[in-house]
Short mmCIF file of C-alpha atoms in Angstrom, two decimals:
data_model
loop_
_atom_site.label_atom_id
_atom_site.label_comp_id
_atom_site.label_asym_id
_atom_site.label_seq_id
_atom_site.Cartn_x
_atom_site.Cartn_y
_atom_site.Cartn_z
CA UNK A 20 -36.27 -71.08 48.89
CA UNK A 21 -36.32 -74.40 47.49
CA UNK A 22 -35.41 -77.56 49.54
CA UNK A 23 -31.78 -78.11 50.49
CA UNK A 24 -29.90 -80.35 48.11
CA UNK A 25 -27.30 -82.38 49.96
CA UNK A 26 -24.43 -81.40 48.07
CA UNK A 27 -20.76 -81.06 48.39
CA UNK A 28 -20.06 -78.93 51.68
CA UNK A 29 -19.06 -75.58 51.47
CA UNK A 30 -17.90 -72.84 54.04
CA UNK A 31 -19.80 -69.56 53.38
CA UNK A 32 -18.51 -66.42 55.37
CA UNK A 33 -21.73 -64.90 56.42
CA UNK A 34 -21.92 -61.30 57.89
CA UNK A 35 -25.88 -60.47 57.75
CA UNK A 36 -25.02 -57.80 54.91
CA UNK A 37 -26.42 -58.41 51.51
CA UNK A 38 -23.37 -59.25 49.83
CA UNK A 39 -22.60 -62.43 51.76
CA UNK A 40 -26.33 -63.37 51.75
CA UNK A 41 -26.22 -63.15 47.91
CA UNK A 42 -22.94 -65.33 47.76
CA UNK A 43 -24.39 -67.85 49.99
CA UNK A 44 -27.58 -67.93 47.73
CA UNK A 45 -25.12 -68.55 44.80
CA UNK A 46 -23.26 -71.41 46.42
CA UNK A 47 -26.71 -72.90 47.43
CA UNK A 48 -27.79 -72.57 43.71
CA UNK A 49 -24.62 -74.32 42.40
CA UNK A 50 -25.65 -77.28 44.53
CA UNK A 51 -23.47 -76.63 47.86
CA UNK A 52 -24.60 -77.90 51.30
CA UNK A 53 -24.07 -74.72 53.17
CA UNK A 54 -22.06 -74.28 56.29
CA UNK A 55 -22.17 -70.57 57.29
CA UNK A 56 -19.64 -68.86 59.64
CA UNK A 57 -20.27 -65.69 61.28
CA UNK A 58 -17.47 -63.91 63.13
CA UNK A 59 -18.74 -61.91 66.08
CA UNK A 60 -15.60 -59.57 66.35
CA UNK A 61 -17.19 -56.71 68.30
CA UNK A 62 -19.13 -55.15 65.34
CA UNK A 63 -20.58 -52.13 66.36
CA UNK A 64 -23.78 -53.19 64.57
CA UNK A 65 -25.02 -56.04 66.77
CA UNK A 66 -28.03 -56.64 64.46
CA UNK A 67 -25.90 -58.07 61.95
CA UNK A 68 -25.47 -61.24 64.06
CA UNK A 69 -29.43 -61.59 64.00
CA UNK A 70 -29.44 -61.01 60.26
CA UNK A 71 -26.97 -63.55 59.62
CA UNK A 72 -29.04 -66.31 61.81
CA UNK A 73 -32.07 -65.29 59.93
CA UNK A 74 -30.26 -65.54 56.64
CA UNK A 75 -28.76 -68.80 57.71
CA UNK A 76 -32.36 -70.42 58.61
CA UNK A 77 -33.71 -68.76 55.26
CA UNK A 78 -31.05 -70.56 53.11
CA UNK A 79 -31.78 -73.87 54.94
CA UNK A 80 -27.91 -74.00 55.88
CA UNK A 81 -26.61 -77.44 57.20
CA UNK A 82 -24.88 -75.57 59.99
CA UNK A 83 -24.58 -72.22 61.13
CA UNK A 84 -21.67 -71.09 63.62
CA UNK A 85 -21.38 -67.88 65.12
CA UNK A 86 -17.71 -67.56 66.83
CA UNK A 87 -16.87 -64.74 69.21
CA UNK A 88 -13.53 -63.18 68.70
CA UNK A 89 -12.93 -60.88 71.72
CA UNK A 90 -10.42 -58.36 70.25
CA UNK A 91 -10.52 -55.93 73.24
CA UNK A 92 -9.68 -53.03 71.11
CA UNK A 93 -6.86 -54.85 69.21
CA UNK A 94 -8.33 -53.48 65.95
CA UNK A 95 -9.14 -50.11 65.46
CA UNK A 96 -11.83 -49.14 62.99
CA UNK A 97 -15.00 -47.36 62.56
CA UNK A 98 -16.88 -50.71 62.31
CA UNK A 99 -15.54 -51.73 65.95
CA UNK A 100 -16.60 -48.28 67.23
CA UNK A 101 -13.25 -46.55 67.59
CA UNK A 102 -13.80 -44.15 64.87
CA UNK A 103 -16.84 -42.35 63.83
CA UNK A 104 -18.84 -43.73 60.73
CA UNK A 105 -18.88 -41.28 57.86
CA UNK A 106 -22.49 -40.19 56.87
CA UNK A 107 -24.02 -38.59 53.74
CA UNK A 108 -21.30 -39.18 51.33
CA UNK A 109 -22.34 -39.92 47.75
CA UNK A 110 -21.29 -43.19 45.90
CA UNK A 111 -18.85 -41.38 43.92
CA UNK A 112 -17.03 -40.22 47.01
CA UNK A 113 -17.13 -43.64 48.66
CA UNK A 114 -14.77 -45.27 46.33
CA UNK A 115 -11.97 -42.90 46.99
CA UNK A 116 -8.95 -44.45 49.07
CA UNK A 117 -9.31 -47.12 51.73
CA UNK A 118 -12.19 -46.37 54.08
CA UNK A 119 -12.41 -45.59 57.76
CA UNK A 120 -14.28 -48.73 57.90
CA UNK A 121 -11.36 -50.54 56.88
CA UNK A 122 -10.45 -53.14 59.88
CA UNK A 123 -6.86 -54.34 59.81
CA UNK A 124 -6.39 -57.92 58.34
CA UNK A 125 -10.12 -58.51 58.37
CA UNK A 126 -10.54 -60.62 55.72
CA UNK A 127 -7.29 -62.65 56.46
CA UNK A 128 -8.66 -63.41 59.73
CA UNK A 129 -11.95 -64.16 58.67
CA UNK A 130 -10.83 -66.44 56.05
CA UNK A 131 -8.44 -68.13 58.29
CA UNK A 132 -11.27 -69.13 60.70
CA UNK A 133 -13.56 -70.23 57.69
CA UNK A 134 -10.32 -72.46 56.41
CA UNK A 135 -9.97 -74.03 60.11
CA UNK A 136 -13.87 -74.84 59.88
CA UNK A 137 -13.65 -76.01 56.19
CA UNK A 138 -11.04 -78.26 57.24
CA UNK A 139 -12.99 -79.71 60.05
CA UNK A 140 -16.15 -80.29 57.93
CA UNK A 141 -14.24 -81.52 54.93
CA UNK A 142 -15.28 -78.37 52.80
CA UNK A 143 -12.84 -77.67 49.89
CA UNK A 144 -15.06 -74.69 48.88
CA UNK A 145 -15.01 -71.23 50.75
CA UNK A 146 -17.48 -68.56 49.57
CA UNK A 147 -17.30 -64.77 50.49
CA UNK A 148 -19.26 -61.87 49.18
CA UNK A 149 -16.54 -59.53 48.27
CA UNK A 150 -17.40 -57.46 45.10
CA UNK A 151 -16.16 -54.75 42.63
CA UNK A 152 -16.88 -52.03 44.89
CA UNK A 153 -15.17 -53.21 47.74
CA UNK A 154 -11.91 -53.75 46.09
CA UNK A 155 -11.50 -50.45 44.72
CA UNK A 156 -11.29 -49.40 48.64
CA UNK A 157 -10.17 -52.41 50.62
CA UNK A 158 -7.10 -54.13 49.82
CA UNK A 159 -8.05 -57.35 51.37
CA UNK A 160 -10.97 -57.64 48.61
CA UNK A 161 -8.75 -57.61 45.52
CA UNK A 162 -8.24 -60.75 43.46
CA UNK A 163 -4.60 -60.94 44.09
CA UNK A 164 -5.25 -61.15 47.89
CA UNK A 165 -7.96 -63.96 47.39
CA UNK A 166 -5.44 -65.79 45.21
CA UNK A 167 -2.65 -65.44 47.63
CA UNK A 168 -5.00 -66.79 50.44
CA UNK A 169 -5.99 -69.83 48.17
CA UNK A 170 -2.30 -70.53 47.77
CA UNK A 171 -1.62 -70.21 51.46
CA UNK A 172 -4.72 -72.56 52.54
CA UNK A 173 -3.30 -75.22 50.20
CA UNK A 174 0.14 -75.28 52.14
CA UNK A 175 -1.23 -74.54 55.62
CA UNK A 176 -3.51 -77.45 56.30
CA UNK A 177 -3.31 -81.30 56.87
CA UNK A 178 -6.23 -81.98 54.50
CA UNK A 179 -4.57 -80.31 51.59
CA UNK A 180 -1.09 -81.35 52.31
CA UNK A 181 -2.34 -85.12 52.68
CA UNK A 182 -4.06 -84.63 49.35
CA UNK A 183 -7.90 -84.99 50.62
CA UNK A 184 -8.69 -81.42 49.79
CA UNK A 185 -7.84 -78.90 47.18
CA UNK A 186 -9.18 -75.74 48.67
CA UNK A 187 -10.87 -72.97 46.57
CA UNK A 188 -11.80 -69.57 47.58
CA UNK A 189 -14.86 -68.42 45.56
CA UNK A 190 -15.85 -64.53 45.52
CA UNK A 191 -18.75 -65.18 42.64
CA UNK A 192 -19.71 -61.28 43.25
CA UNK A 193 -16.07 -60.08 42.55
CA UNK A 194 -17.02 -58.51 39.18
CA UNK A 195 -20.29 -57.24 40.13
CA UNK A 196 -21.79 -53.90 40.81
CA UNK A 197 -24.38 -53.47 43.94
CA UNK A 198 -27.32 -53.51 41.32
CA UNK A 199 -26.03 -56.77 39.60
CA UNK A 200 -25.75 -58.26 42.94
CA UNK A 201 -29.24 -57.18 43.91
CA UNK A 202 -30.62 -58.63 40.60
CA UNK A 203 -28.79 -61.83 40.93
CA UNK A 204 -30.12 -62.32 44.53
CA UNK A 205 -33.34 -61.32 43.75
CA UNK A 206 -33.42 -63.61 40.79
CA UNK A 207 -32.47 -66.48 43.27
CA UNK A 208 -35.48 -65.79 45.55
CA UNK A 209 -33.31 -63.94 48.17
CA UNK A 210 -35.31 -62.16 50.58
CA UNK A 211 -33.15 -58.83 51.11
CA UNK A 212 -35.69 -57.90 53.97
CA UNK A 213 -33.77 -60.27 56.21
CA UNK A 214 -30.12 -58.72 55.57
CA UNK A 215 -28.72 -55.62 57.49
CA UNK A 216 -26.19 -53.60 55.84
CA UNK A 217 -26.05 -50.48 57.80
CA UNK A 218 -22.94 -49.63 59.73
CA UNK A 219 -24.65 -47.75 62.48
CA UNK A 220 -28.21 -48.68 62.83
CA UNK A 221 -30.73 -47.22 65.41
CA UNK A 222 -31.14 -48.94 68.87
CA UNK A 223 -34.07 -50.65 67.33
CA UNK A 224 -32.04 -52.02 64.38
CA UNK A 225 -33.41 -49.75 61.76
CA UNK A 226 -30.98 -48.78 59.45
CA UNK A 227 -29.49 -45.09 59.10
CA UNK A 228 -29.77 -44.72 55.57
CA UNK A 229 -26.89 -42.45 55.41
CA UNK A 230 -23.71 -44.32 56.24
CA UNK A 231 -21.69 -45.64 53.23
CA UNK A 232 -23.28 -49.14 53.36
CA UNK A 233 -26.72 -47.83 53.34
CA UNK A 234 -25.85 -45.36 50.51
CA UNK A 235 -24.58 -48.06 48.35
CA UNK A 236 -27.28 -50.53 48.92
CA UNK A 237 -29.91 -47.88 48.41
CA UNK A 238 -28.29 -46.67 45.21
CA UNK A 239 -28.07 -50.39 44.20
CA UNK A 240 -31.66 -50.87 44.53
CA UNK A 241 -32.41 -47.87 42.68
CA UNK A 242 -30.08 -48.83 39.61
CA UNK A 243 -31.59 -52.34 39.48
CA UNK A 244 -34.96 -50.62 39.10
CA UNK A 245 -35.97 -52.37 42.30
CA UNK A 246 -37.44 -51.34 45.49
CA UNK A 247 -35.34 -51.83 48.88
CA UNK A 248 -37.42 -53.56 51.24
CA UNK A 249 -35.82 -52.02 54.23
CA UNK A 250 -37.60 -48.90 56.06
CA UNK A 251 -35.30 -46.02 56.04
CA UNK A 252 -35.59 -42.95 58.17
CA UNK A 253 -34.19 -40.49 55.60
CA UNK A 254 -34.57 -39.82 51.96
CA UNK A 255 -31.67 -41.03 49.64
CA UNK A 256 -29.47 -37.98 48.57
CA UNK B 144 17.13 -59.46 81.45
CA UNK B 145 18.79 -56.09 80.57
CA UNK B 146 16.74 -52.99 80.25
CA UNK B 147 14.51 -52.50 77.38
CA UNK B 148 15.68 -50.86 74.23
CA UNK B 149 12.88 -48.70 72.55
CA UNK B 150 13.80 -50.05 69.13
CA UNK B 151 11.57 -50.83 66.16
CA UNK B 152 8.15 -52.20 67.16
CA UNK B 153 7.75 -56.18 66.50
CA UNK B 154 4.57 -58.35 67.22
CA UNK B 155 5.51 -61.61 68.95
CA UNK B 156 3.24 -64.73 69.04
CA UNK B 157 3.67 -65.49 72.56
CA UNK B 158 2.17 -68.94 73.67
CA UNK B 159 3.61 -69.35 76.99
CA UNK B 160 5.85 -72.28 75.82
CA UNK B 161 9.74 -72.33 75.57
CA UNK B 162 9.89 -71.88 71.67
CA UNK B 163 8.07 -68.79 71.39
CA UNK B 164 9.73 -67.22 74.43
CA UNK B 165 12.83 -67.95 73.06
CA UNK B 166 11.79 -66.35 69.59
CA UNK B 167 10.95 -63.17 71.65
CA UNK B 168 13.98 -63.33 73.65
CA UNK B 169 16.12 -63.31 70.18
CA UNK B 170 13.84 -60.51 68.89
CA UNK B 171 14.66 -58.42 72.04
CA UNK B 172 18.36 -59.07 71.60
CA UNK B 173 18.01 -57.76 68.06
CA UNK B 174 16.74 -54.51 69.37
CA UNK B 175 13.06 -54.66 68.96
CA UNK B 176 10.21 -53.35 71.17
CA UNK B 177 8.11 -56.26 71.86
CA UNK B 178 4.39 -56.37 71.46
CA UNK B 179 3.39 -59.82 72.57
CA UNK B 180 0.36 -61.26 71.39
CA UNK B 181 -1.37 -64.53 73.05
CA UNK B 182 -4.40 -65.97 71.62
CA UNK B 183 -6.62 -67.84 74.29
CA UNK B 184 -8.36 -70.29 71.68
CA UNK B 185 -9.65 -72.63 74.65
CA UNK B 186 -6.42 -74.47 75.03
CA UNK B 187 -6.79 -77.44 77.35
CA UNK B 188 -3.56 -76.09 79.11
CA UNK B 189 -4.93 -73.03 81.12
CA UNK B 190 -1.58 -72.33 82.74
CA UNK B 191 0.07 -71.48 79.35
CA UNK B 192 -1.89 -68.26 79.43
CA UNK B 193 -0.23 -67.32 82.70
CA UNK B 194 3.09 -68.51 81.71
CA UNK B 195 2.72 -65.94 78.75
CA UNK B 196 1.94 -62.97 80.99
CA UNK B 197 5.08 -64.11 83.38
CA UNK B 198 7.23 -64.21 80.32
CA UNK B 199 6.06 -61.10 78.87
CA UNK B 200 6.80 -59.30 82.29
CA UNK B 201 10.36 -60.95 82.22
CA UNK B 202 10.98 -59.95 78.51
CA UNK B 203 9.89 -56.47 79.46
CA UNK B 204 7.45 -56.15 76.63
CA UNK B 205 6.27 -52.87 75.60
CA UNK B 206 2.57 -54.41 75.38
CA UNK B 207 1.07 -57.69 75.99
CA UNK B 208 -2.46 -58.44 74.81
CA UNK B 209 -4.20 -61.68 75.28
CA UNK B 210 -7.42 -61.99 73.07
CA UNK B 211 -10.00 -64.52 73.22
CA UNK B 212 -11.25 -66.65 70.57
CA UNK B 213 -14.31 -68.61 71.39
CA UNK B 214 -14.31 -71.21 68.93
CA UNK B 215 -17.10 -73.10 70.34
CA UNK B 216 -15.88 -76.71 69.18
CA UNK B 217 -15.26 -75.31 65.99
CA UNK B 218 -11.46 -76.71 65.49
CA UNK B 219 -11.16 -80.15 66.88
CA UNK B 220 -7.78 -81.06 68.02
CA UNK B 221 -6.01 -82.84 71.18
CA UNK B 222 -4.93 -79.32 72.18
CA UNK B 223 -8.51 -77.95 72.57
CA UNK B 224 -9.80 -81.29 74.39
CA UNK B 225 -11.58 -83.08 71.96
CA UNK B 226 -8.93 -85.84 71.21
CA UNK B 227 -6.72 -87.50 74.05
CA UNK B 228 -3.17 -86.28 74.29
CA UNK B 229 -0.84 -89.27 73.45
CA UNK B 230 1.72 -90.10 76.17
CA UNK B 231 5.18 -91.81 76.52
CA UNK B 232 6.00 -91.60 72.91
CA UNK B 233 9.77 -91.54 72.37
CA UNK B 234 11.31 -88.60 70.39
CA UNK B 235 11.53 -90.89 67.27
CA UNK B 236 8.03 -91.66 67.22
CA UNK B 237 6.97 -88.13 67.88
CA UNK B 238 8.08 -86.90 64.50
CA UNK B 239 6.21 -89.31 62.31
CA UNK B 240 3.26 -87.74 60.44
CA UNK B 241 0.94 -84.72 61.31
CA UNK B 242 0.20 -85.00 65.34
CA UNK B 243 -3.13 -85.31 66.80
CA UNK B 244 -2.36 -81.74 68.38
CA UNK B 245 -2.73 -80.40 65.08
CA UNK B 246 -5.04 -77.40 65.29
CA UNK B 247 -6.67 -76.99 61.89
CA UNK B 248 -5.50 -73.86 60.39
CA UNK B 249 -3.67 -72.69 63.65
CA UNK B 250 -0.95 -70.76 62.55
CA UNK B 251 -2.81 -69.39 59.82
CA UNK B 252 -5.16 -67.82 62.37
CA UNK B 253 -2.54 -66.71 64.61
CA UNK B 254 -0.53 -65.07 62.05
CA UNK B 255 -3.59 -63.13 60.74
CA UNK B 256 -4.44 -61.93 64.17
CA UNK B 257 -0.79 -60.89 64.63
CA UNK B 258 -0.90 -59.18 61.49
CA UNK B 259 -3.88 -57.16 62.44
CA UNK B 260 -2.21 -56.42 65.63
CA UNK B 261 1.08 -55.50 63.61
CA UNK B 262 -0.69 -53.17 61.47
CA UNK B 263 -2.29 -51.15 64.37
CA UNK B 264 0.86 -50.73 66.18
CA UNK B 265 2.94 -49.98 63.05
CA UNK B 266 5.18 -53.05 63.56
CA UNK B 267 6.64 -54.52 60.11
CA UNK B 268 8.12 -57.52 61.82
CA UNK B 269 6.26 -60.32 63.39
CA UNK B 270 8.01 -63.05 65.27
CA UNK B 271 7.01 -66.55 66.13
CA UNK B 272 8.50 -69.84 67.47
CA UNK B 273 8.21 -72.40 64.90
CA UNK B 274 11.04 -74.93 64.54
CA UNK B 275 12.33 -77.82 62.89
CA UNK B 276 10.81 -80.41 64.84
CA UNK B 277 7.51 -78.75 64.26
CA UNK B 278 7.75 -78.67 60.53
CA UNK B 279 8.54 -82.34 60.33
CA UNK B 280 4.94 -82.51 61.42
CA UNK B 281 2.64 -79.34 61.16
CA UNK B 282 2.12 -78.14 57.55
CA UNK B 283 1.95 -74.68 59.02
CA UNK B 284 5.44 -74.46 60.50
CA UNK B 285 6.95 -75.02 57.06
CA UNK B 286 9.13 -72.51 55.40
CA UNK B 287 7.00 -72.49 52.52
CA UNK B 288 3.93 -71.82 54.47
CA UNK B 289 5.76 -68.83 56.16
CA UNK B 290 6.73 -67.27 52.88
CA UNK B 291 3.15 -67.64 51.44
CA UNK B 292 1.99 -65.79 54.53
CA UNK B 293 4.41 -63.14 54.18
CA UNK B 294 3.38 -62.54 50.52
CA UNK B 295 -0.29 -62.54 51.64
CA UNK B 296 0.37 -60.06 54.46
CA UNK B 297 1.85 -57.53 51.95
CA UNK B 298 -1.19 -57.88 49.71
CA UNK B 299 -3.92 -57.86 52.62
CA UNK B 300 -2.96 -54.62 54.57
CA UNK B 301 -3.44 -50.85 54.00
CA UNK B 302 -0.18 -50.11 55.60
CA UNK B 303 1.80 -52.49 53.08
CA UNK B 304 -0.39 -51.52 50.17
CA UNK B 305 0.13 -47.75 50.93
CA UNK B 306 3.96 -48.46 51.28
CA UNK B 307 4.18 -47.45 55.10
CA UNK B 308 5.19 -50.92 56.04
CA UNK B 309 6.78 -53.96 54.42
CA UNK B 310 5.96 -57.00 56.57
CA UNK B 311 8.51 -59.66 57.46
CA UNK B 312 7.71 -62.97 59.35
CA UNK B 313 10.45 -64.12 61.46
CA UNK B 314 10.93 -67.48 62.46
CA UNK B 315 14.52 -67.32 64.13
CA UNK B 316 14.20 -71.15 65.33
CA UNK B 317 13.30 -72.65 62.03
CA UNK B 318 16.71 -74.63 61.47
CA UNK B 319 17.07 -75.35 65.40
CA UNK B 320 16.77 -78.49 67.30
CA UNK B 321 15.16 -78.27 70.62
CA UNK B 322 18.73 -78.43 72.52
CA UNK B 323 19.79 -75.63 70.14
CA UNK B 324 16.77 -73.46 70.95
CA UNK B 325 17.52 -74.09 74.61
CA UNK B 326 21.31 -73.05 74.46
CA UNK B 327 20.26 -69.98 72.56
CA UNK B 328 17.61 -68.93 75.14
CA UNK B 329 19.94 -69.84 78.24
CA UNK B 330 22.68 -67.65 76.53
CA UNK B 331 20.18 -64.97 76.33
CA UNK B 332 19.44 -65.03 79.84
CA UNK B 333 15.98 -66.57 79.49
CA UNK B 334 14.54 -68.26 82.52
CA UNK B 335 12.93 -71.42 81.25
CA UNK B 336 10.84 -71.93 84.60
CA UNK B 337 8.70 -69.39 83.60
CA UNK B 338 7.66 -71.29 80.46
CA UNK B 339 5.00 -74.16 80.25
CA UNK B 340 5.34 -76.59 77.62
CA UNK B 341 3.10 -79.27 78.75
CA UNK B 342 -0.15 -80.12 76.54
CA UNK B 343 -1.77 -81.79 79.83
CA UNK B 344 -0.49 -80.35 83.11
CA UNK B 345 -1.95 -81.22 86.38
CA UNK B 346 -4.71 -79.31 88.06
CA UNK B 347 -2.12 -77.63 89.95
CA UNK B 348 -0.07 -76.53 86.50
CA UNK B 349 2.68 -79.24 87.09
CA UNK B 350 3.97 -80.71 83.67
CA UNK B 351 2.82 -84.20 83.06
CA UNK B 352 6.37 -85.16 82.06
CA UNK B 353 4.97 -87.54 79.37
CA UNK B 354 3.13 -85.78 76.41
CA UNK B 355 5.07 -85.09 73.35
CA UNK B 356 5.83 -81.54 74.18
CA UNK B 357 7.20 -82.56 77.79
CA UNK B 358 9.22 -85.41 76.25
CA UNK B 359 10.79 -83.46 73.71
CA UNK B 360 11.60 -80.52 76.25
CA UNK B 361 13.32 -82.88 78.46
CA UNK B 362 15.24 -84.55 75.59
CA UNK B 363 16.10 -81.13 74.55
CA UNK B 364 17.60 -80.11 78.09
CA UNK B 365 19.52 -83.56 78.19
CA UNK B 366 20.79 -83.00 74.84
CA UNK B 367 21.86 -79.32 75.53
CA UNK B 368 23.80 -80.72 78.65
CA UNK B 369 21.44 -78.55 80.82
CA UNK B 370 18.82 -79.07 83.60
CA UNK B 371 15.43 -78.36 83.14
CA UNK B 372 14.47 -76.07 85.96
CA UNK B 373 10.74 -77.61 85.81
CA UNK B 374 9.58 -80.09 88.27
CA UNK B 375 8.23 -83.42 86.81
CA UNK B 376 6.59 -86.18 88.37
CA UNK B 377 7.77 -89.10 86.32
CA UNK B 378 11.23 -90.22 85.13
CA UNK B 379 12.20 -89.45 81.12
CA UNK B 380 11.88 -92.81 79.38
#
C-alpha cells in the first residue's frame, strides 16, 4: 500500500479478520495515522493474532499493540472454545438469532480498551469493522449500541471532560454486505491473503472453510465476482 | 458476618480497597448472592489483590474471580507505576481537578468486564464502590457516566436484548463521604483490617499513610470517630 501519511491519530480494533482489516484500510485512506489494538482474549483461533500483526505491518501502522486479557473461562462462547463451532450452515441460516459465537459484552470490552488507548495516544477517532451481517445477530454490533458507546466515551474520560478530545466511533462497514466490504478492500489495495477469518482453523492455520466465518467470506468473494486468495480444504456448499 | 443468603446473583467489582468492600457488604445485606470480580491490571499495589481475596472470603462470596489484563504499558497512570504517587497532600487539596491516579477509561473497562461476567452468571445487578469524593475528581465515577453505562449494558448484551435480564448499575456509596462509608461498613460488621487502600505500600504490604488514599481513609476514620485498624508508619498531617 502507499506510504503512510502522518495524519490525525486513530485507534483501530484489529482482530486479524477481513472486516477489521478493511475498516483499517478505510481509516488509512481517510488520512488517519493508525494505532492498531488487538486483544488476545484466548480466541480459539490463535492464527488470528499473527494475521493481525501481518496486517498491521502491511497497513504501515504507527503502532500495533496486542494486549492479553486472561479471562480464565469468565466468558463462555464458541470463540473461546467452550461451545462447539457450528459447521456447514448456509448463509441464510447464519443470520438467524444470536449466534453461539456471541461473546458476552465483547464489543463493550474491546471498545473500552480502545478508548483507554485512544485517550493515551490522543486519538479522538476509533474504528471498528462491524457490518450489516453482524448486526443482524450480535447486539453489540448495532448502530444504537455504537451511539451509546460514543456517548459514554465522552462522559468517561479526562480528555473529553476537559475538552481536548471529542471521541467518535467509526464503523465504516455498517451498511455493507460482505461482497461490498471485499470490493472496497480490494479497491484500496488490501491483500486479503493476510487476513484470517476462520473460527476453527487446522493446527497449521489453514481455514476450515465450513464455519460461519468461512462460509460468509467465501460467499462474499463469490458475490463480489472475485477469487478468495485463501486455500480451503473443502468446496463451498 | 452472618451466613450467606442464596438470593439473586449480583456481580461486585472488588478492588481490595475499603469502598468496594463496603459496596459488597451493602449488596450482601440487601440479600444478593455475591459474585466478586477483581481485575489485575498491573496495579502498583500488589497487596490489593490479596486484600480482595480475603474480603471475598470474609463476605462469603459465591464466587470470586481474579482476571489478568496485561496492558503492557497501554494505560499510563500513577496507579500502574508510570507516574509518581503524590504524597502528604491535605484532604482539601486532593479534591482539586483530575488526579494523576486517573487511569484512562478504567471504570469503563472494569464495568465492561463486570457486564460480561454478569451476563454469564445471570446477574442483572452490578455493584461498584464509587463515591462522592471520587466523582469530584474522576470523570468515570459521576452519576451521568454510570447512567450512560447502564443504558449501554441494556443494548450491548444478548440477555438484555432477549429480555432475560435488565441490567442495573448500583453505586450505593455515591452520595457518601468517607466517614459515612466507614460508619455504614462498621454497622454491617465489615472488618476494615482486611482492606488495603494505599496506592504505594511498603514491600511488606504496610500502608504508606501518606498517599491520597491513605490520607482520605485516615481522615475518614477520624471524622467517623472510629479507629482505623491498619498500622501506619507516619502520623496523620
